[in-house]
mmCIF file of C-alpha atoms in Angstrom:
data_model
loop_
_atom_site.group_PDB
_atom_site.id
_atom_site.type_symbol
_atom_site.label_atom_id
_atom_site.label_comp_id
_atom_site.label_asym_id
_atom_site.label_seq_id
_atom_site.Cartn_x
_atom_site.Cartn_y
_atom_site.Cartn_z
ATOM 1 C CA UNK A 1 64.817 -1.211 22.437
ATOM 2 C CA UNK A 2 64.867 1.944 24.238
ATOM 3 C CA UNK A 3 61.575 1.913 23.826
ATOM 4 C CA UNK A 4 60.860 -1.149 24.617
ATOM 5 C CA UNK A 5 62.313 -0.717 27.535
ATOM 6 C CA UNK A 6 60.601 2.267 28.316
ATOM 7 C CA UNK A 7 57.416 0.691 28.632
ATOM 8 C CA UNK A 8 58.464 -2.090 30.580
ATOM 9 C CA UNK A 9 59.814 0.648 33.428
ATOM 10 C CA UNK A 10 56.361 2.718 33.365
ATOM 11 C CA UNK A 11 54.727 -0.509 33.674
ATOM 12 C CA UNK A 12 57.091 -1.911 36.089
ATOM 13 C CA UNK A 13 56.805 1.017 38.363
ATOM 14 C CA UNK A 14 52.829 1.465 38.303
ATOM 15 C CA UNK A 15 53.572 -2.523 39.540
ATOM 16 C CA UNK A 16 55.189 -1.576 42.122
ATOM 17 C CA UNK A 17 53.277 1.191 43.319
ATOM 18 C CA UNK A 18 50.268 -1.020 43.215
ATOM 19 C CA UNK A 19 51.990 -3.477 45.234
ATOM 20 C CA UNK A 20 52.792 -1.345 48.231
ATOM 21 C CA UNK A 21 49.906 0.847 48.122
ATOM 22 C CA UNK A 22 50.501 4.167 46.615
ATOM 23 C CA UNK A 23 48.023 3.838 44.121
ATOM 24 C CA UNK A 24 44.272 2.767 44.387
ATOM 25 C CA UNK A 25 43.331 -0.388 42.038
ATOM 26 C CA UNK A 26 42.107 0.658 38.988
ATOM 27 C CA UNK A 27 40.750 -1.250 35.937
ATOM 28 C CA UNK A 28 42.595 -1.481 32.505
ATOM 29 C CA UNK A 29 39.837 1.075 31.106
ATOM 30 C CA UNK A 30 40.814 3.570 33.910
ATOM 31 C CA UNK A 31 44.250 2.848 32.974
ATOM 32 C CA UNK A 32 42.855 3.876 29.429
ATOM 33 C CA UNK A 33 41.451 6.883 30.349
ATOM 34 C CA UNK A 34 44.558 8.152 32.490
ATOM 35 C CA UNK A 35 46.560 8.647 28.765
ATOM 36 C CA UNK A 36 47.361 12.058 27.968
ATOM 37 C CA UNK A 37 45.917 13.952 25.674
ATOM 38 C CA UNK A 38 48.118 15.353 22.687
ATOM 39 C CA UNK A 39 48.645 18.935 23.163
ATOM 40 C CA UNK A 40 47.154 21.148 20.454
ATOM 41 C CA UNK A 41 50.579 23.323 20.775
ATOM 42 C CA UNK A 42 51.956 20.814 18.216
ATOM 43 C CA UNK A 43 49.998 21.262 15.240
ATOM 44 C CA UNK A 44 52.050 24.553 15.364
ATOM 45 C CA UNK A 45 55.293 22.060 14.447
ATOM 46 C CA UNK A 46 53.051 21.591 10.931
ATOM 47 C CA UNK A 47 54.357 24.606 9.382
ATOM 48 C CA UNK A 48 58.250 22.444 9.545
ATOM 49 C CA UNK A 49 56.402 19.301 7.574
ATOM 50 C CA UNK A 50 57.838 18.201 4.018
ATOM 51 C CA UNK A 51 60.880 18.384 2.071
ATOM 52 C CA UNK A 52 63.143 20.879 1.622
ATOM 53 C CA UNK A 53 66.255 22.816 0.089
ATOM 54 C CA UNK A 54 68.421 24.960 1.732
ATOM 55 C CA UNK A 55 71.164 27.146 0.623
ATOM 56 C CA UNK A 56 73.556 29.781 3.064
ATOM 57 C CA UNK A 57 76.349 31.100 4.243
ATOM 58 C CA UNK A 58 78.182 30.207 7.067
ATOM 59 C CA UNK A 59 81.318 31.980 8.738
ATOM 60 C CA UNK A 60 83.775 30.367 11.617
ATOM 61 C CA UNK A 61 86.207 32.193 14.099
ATOM 62 C CA UNK A 62 88.704 30.251 12.215
ATOM 63 C CA UNK A 63 88.709 31.292 8.343
ATOM 64 C CA UNK A 64 88.903 34.211 6.942
ATOM 65 C CA UNK A 65 86.184 33.620 4.074
ATOM 66 C CA UNK A 66 82.494 32.631 4.360
ATOM 67 C CA UNK A 67 81.545 29.231 3.618
ATOM 68 C CA UNK A 68 78.673 28.690 1.493
ATOM 69 C CA UNK A 69 76.691 26.140 2.607
ATOM 70 C CA UNK A 70 73.371 23.952 1.071
ATOM 71 C CA UNK A 71 71.488 20.444 1.962
ATOM 72 C CA UNK A 72 68.018 19.645 2.267
ATOM 73 C CA UNK A 73 66.307 17.382 4.962
ATOM 74 C CA UNK A 74 62.628 16.157 5.327
ATOM 75 C CA UNK A 75 60.174 16.374 8.314
ATOM 76 C CA UNK A 76 57.436 14.358 9.239
ATOM 77 C CA UNK A 77 55.377 13.132 12.410
ATOM 78 C CA UNK A 78 56.410 10.423 14.422
ATOM 79 C CA UNK A 79 54.643 8.599 17.307
ATOM 80 C CA UNK A 80 51.094 9.150 15.981
ATOM 81 C CA UNK A 81 51.930 12.715 15.822
ATOM 82 C CA UNK A 82 53.160 13.798 19.235
ATOM 83 C CA UNK A 83 56.610 14.159 17.963
ATOM 84 C CA UNK A 84 58.373 15.734 14.980
ATOM 85 C CA UNK A 85 61.373 13.502 13.117
ATOM 86 C CA UNK A 86 63.797 16.230 11.265
ATOM 87 C CA UNK A 87 66.610 14.593 8.981
ATOM 88 C CA UNK A 88 68.964 15.991 6.781
ATOM 89 C CA UNK A 89 72.352 16.567 4.884
ATOM 90 C CA UNK A 90 74.065 19.929 5.741
ATOM 91 C CA UNK A 91 76.922 20.828 2.951
ATOM 92 C CA UNK A 92 79.635 22.605 4.042
ATOM 93 C CA UNK A 93 81.436 23.227 0.283
ATOM 94 C CA UNK A 94 85.146 21.592 0.687
ATOM 95 C CA UNK A 95 84.792 20.818 4.352
ATOM 96 C CA UNK A 96 82.181 17.944 3.788
ATOM 97 C CA UNK A 97 78.821 16.598 4.818
ATOM 98 C CA UNK A 98 77.196 16.281 8.054
ATOM 99 C CA UNK A 99 74.424 14.588 8.118
ATOM 100 C CA UNK A 100 71.862 15.068 11.159
ATOM 101 C CA UNK A 101 68.277 13.924 12.738
ATOM 102 C CA UNK A 102 66.421 15.474 15.597
ATOM 103 C CA UNK A 103 63.261 14.926 17.106
ATOM 104 C CA UNK A 104 60.585 17.802 18.176
ATOM 105 C CA UNK A 105 57.889 17.687 20.870
ATOM 106 C CA UNK A 106 55.708 19.472 23.363
ATOM 107 C CA UNK A 107 56.772 19.741 26.872
ATOM 108 C CA UNK A 108 53.115 20.823 28.046
ATOM 109 C CA UNK A 109 54.215 21.269 31.672
ATOM 110 C CA UNK A 110 56.624 23.959 30.688
ATOM 111 C CA UNK A 111 54.988 25.275 27.761
ATOM 112 C CA UNK A 112 57.680 25.160 25.308
ATOM 113 C CA UNK A 113 58.888 22.795 22.864
ATOM 114 C CA UNK A 114 62.074 20.948 23.335
ATOM 115 C CA UNK A 115 64.267 19.076 20.800
ATOM 116 C CA UNK A 116 67.501 16.761 20.949
ATOM 117 C CA UNK A 117 69.058 15.993 17.840
ATOM 118 C CA UNK A 118 72.616 13.938 16.934
ATOM 119 C CA UNK A 119 75.300 14.215 13.888
ATOM 120 C CA UNK A 120 77.397 12.143 12.053
ATOM 121 C CA UNK A 121 80.173 14.303 13.589
ATOM 122 C CA UNK A 122 79.898 12.903 17.147
ATOM 123 C CA UNK A 123 77.690 15.984 18.168
ATOM 124 C CA UNK A 124 74.952 15.448 20.126
ATOM 125 C CA UNK A 125 72.486 18.168 21.228
ATOM 126 C CA UNK A 126 69.255 19.648 23.342
ATOM 127 C CA UNK A 127 67.338 22.442 23.398
ATOM 128 C CA UNK A 128 64.256 24.568 23.806
ATOM 129 C CA UNK A 129 62.250 26.647 21.442
ATOM 130 C CA UNK A 130 59.136 29.306 21.709
ATOM 131 C CA UNK A 131 57.191 30.706 19.271
ATOM 132 C CA UNK A 132 57.030 34.857 19.935
ATOM 133 C CA UNK A 133 53.404 35.545 18.579
ATOM 134 C CA UNK A 134 53.804 39.549 18.352
ATOM 135 C CA UNK A 135 57.063 38.904 15.737
ATOM 136 C CA UNK A 136 55.925 35.561 14.278
ATOM 137 C CA UNK A 137 59.338 34.429 15.167
ATOM 138 C CA UNK A 138 60.509 31.166 16.504
ATOM 139 C CA UNK A 139 63.487 31.689 18.570
ATOM 140 C CA UNK A 140 65.658 28.269 19.885
ATOM 141 C CA UNK A 141 68.492 28.236 22.458
ATOM 142 C CA UNK A 142 70.459 25.206 22.760
ATOM 143 C CA UNK A 143 73.638 22.694 24.019
ATOM 144 C CA UNK A 144 75.758 20.578 22.056
ATOM 145 C CA UNK A 145 78.679 18.398 22.872
ATOM 146 C CA UNK A 146 81.336 16.838 19.872
ATOM 147 C CA UNK A 147 84.594 16.327 20.180
ATOM 148 C CA UNK A 148 85.503 19.567 19.761
ATOM 149 C CA UNK A 149 83.217 20.669 23.226
ATOM 150 C CA UNK A 150 81.032 22.097 24.496
ATOM 151 C CA UNK A 151 79.011 24.835 22.231
ATOM 152 C CA UNK A 152 75.534 27.236 23.308
ATOM 153 C CA UNK A 153 74.131 28.180 20.565
ATOM 154 C CA UNK A 154 70.896 30.226 19.389
ATOM 155 C CA UNK A 155 68.919 30.980 16.614
ATOM 156 C CA UNK A 156 65.868 32.306 14.967
ATOM 157 C CA UNK A 157 63.679 30.905 12.415
ATOM 158 C CA UNK A 158 60.935 33.131 10.211
ATOM 159 C CA UNK A 159 58.169 32.253 7.615
ATOM 160 C CA UNK A 160 58.584 34.319 4.862
ATOM 161 C CA UNK A 161 55.456 32.398 3.566
ATOM 162 C CA UNK A 162 53.941 28.683 3.584
ATOM 163 C CA UNK A 163 57.201 27.320 1.828
ATOM 164 C CA UNK A 164 59.575 29.598 2.507
ATOM 165 C CA UNK A 165 62.021 30.541 5.276
ATOM 166 C CA UNK A 166 64.726 31.817 6.928
ATOM 167 C CA UNK A 167 66.959 30.822 9.523
ATOM 168 C CA UNK A 168 69.692 32.443 11.798
ATOM 169 C CA UNK A 169 72.099 30.268 13.973
ATOM 170 C CA UNK A 170 75.253 31.594 16.091
ATOM 171 C CA UNK A 171 77.047 29.407 18.530
ATOM 172 C CA UNK A 172 79.932 30.530 21.257
ATOM 173 C CA UNK A 173 81.579 28.435 23.910
ATOM 174 C CA UNK A 174 82.524 29.363 27.137
ATOM 175 C CA UNK A 175 78.888 29.586 28.017
ATOM 176 C CA UNK A 176 77.940 31.900 25.572
ATOM 177 C CA UNK A 177 80.842 34.248 26.946
ATOM 178 C CA UNK A 178 82.938 35.204 24.387
ATOM 179 C CA UNK A 179 80.215 37.588 23.361
ATOM 180 C CA UNK A 180 80.549 39.437 26.858
ATOM 181 C CA UNK A 181 84.396 40.041 26.401
ATOM 182 C CA UNK A 182 83.857 41.430 22.243
ATOM 183 C CA UNK A 183 84.907 38.431 20.701
ATOM 184 C CA UNK A 184 82.650 37.099 17.620
ATOM 185 C CA UNK A 185 80.863 34.009 17.911
ATOM 186 C CA UNK A 186 82.702 30.528 16.663
ATOM 187 C CA UNK A 187 79.582 30.043 14.098
ATOM 188 C CA UNK A 188 77.585 32.139 12.217
ATOM 189 C CA UNK A 189 74.971 30.858 10.191
ATOM 190 C CA UNK A 190 72.077 32.757 7.778
ATOM 191 C CA UNK A 191 70.557 29.953 5.490
ATOM 192 C CA UNK A 192 66.727 30.180 3.792
ATOM 193 C CA UNK A 193 64.936 27.149 3.209
ATOM 194 C CA UNK A 194 62.583 26.332 0.383
ATOM 195 C CA UNK A 195 59.818 23.897 0.566
ATOM 196 C CA UNK A 196 60.783 21.248 -2.422
ATOM 197 C CA UNK A 197 57.585 18.897 -2.086
ATOM 198 C CA UNK A 198 54.110 19.597 -1.017
ATOM 199 C CA UNK A 199 52.600 18.422 2.802
ATOM 200 C CA UNK A 200 51.531 15.226 3.178
ATOM 201 C CA UNK A 201 49.777 14.667 7.076
ATOM 202 C CA UNK A 202 49.698 11.373 7.433
ATOM 203 C CA UNK A 203 47.166 12.328 10.461
ATOM 204 C CA UNK A 204 45.066 14.665 8.335
ATOM 205 C CA UNK A 205 41.779 14.023 10.327
ATOM 206 C CA UNK A 206 43.943 15.614 13.414
ATOM 207 C CA UNK A 207 45.511 18.249 11.423
ATOM 208 C CA UNK A 208 44.998 21.288 9.336
ATOM 209 C CA UNK A 209 47.316 22.886 6.788
ATOM 210 C CA UNK A 210 49.592 25.009 8.277
ATOM 211 C CA UNK A 211 48.817 29.076 6.671
ATOM 212 C CA UNK A 212 50.278 32.480 7.301
ATOM 213 C CA UNK A 213 46.851 33.284 8.861
ATOM 214 C CA UNK A 214 46.886 30.452 10.949
ATOM 215 C CA UNK A 215 50.296 31.047 12.255
ATOM 216 C CA UNK A 216 49.730 34.727 13.832
ATOM 217 C CA UNK A 217 46.662 33.375 16.097
ATOM 218 C CA UNK A 218 48.651 31.027 18.098
ATOM 219 C CA UNK A 219 48.273 31.377 22.104
ATOM 220 C CA UNK A 220 51.638 31.141 23.297
ATOM 221 C CA UNK A 221 54.758 33.368 23.052
#
C-alpha cells in the first residue's frame, strides 16, 4: 500500500507540474530515459549479503554482569538491487529474543549509505553509514526511538575475511552527552559474525563476488 501511494503521488506531481506549465512536454520514452541509474556504490553492500550466525557480549548500565548474546540474520537484495533487506533475531540470554528488519540504501547526493529499521520491542530508527577506505572499516551513526526513550548510537563493522566480521555498537541517551560527563554508555555491544550459508546473488549478471581485494578498491571514504 505504501509503495502504491508513493508511485501514485509521484505521478500526480508530474501531472500537476505539466498542467501548470512548469514541465516541458515529453513522451513515454523521454520519461523512461529520466529513470536514474543504479549507483555503483551499492555493490559494496554485497559484503553483507547472505545468512549469518553471530555471538557476542552485551554490557548494559543497569546490570553488573555482561550478557551473552547470539542470533542469526539474512541479508538479501530487494527492489531490483536498489536496497538491501536485513532481517534477523537477537538473543539476549534470560532477557529474551528480539526480531528486527532493516533496509540499507545509498544516497547518491549525500554520498553515504542510509539505513532504517524496526524491531519487535517497539523500536525504530534511522542512521547513516560510511566506509573508511584507509582502515577498511564501516562506520555507522544512528538515532532510535522506543518505549524506553530516544537513544543515539554509533558502531563499526570490520570484515576479517569474506565470511567473518566483527561488530561494535554503543548507545547513549541525552544526545550522547553521557560520555562527556563521565558516564558509561547505556549499551555496549561487541559481536562476531560468521557466514552460515554461501552467497547467492539473484542479480549475478550485475554483481561481482565481494572479496577482500575488492573491498580495498572502494573509492569513497
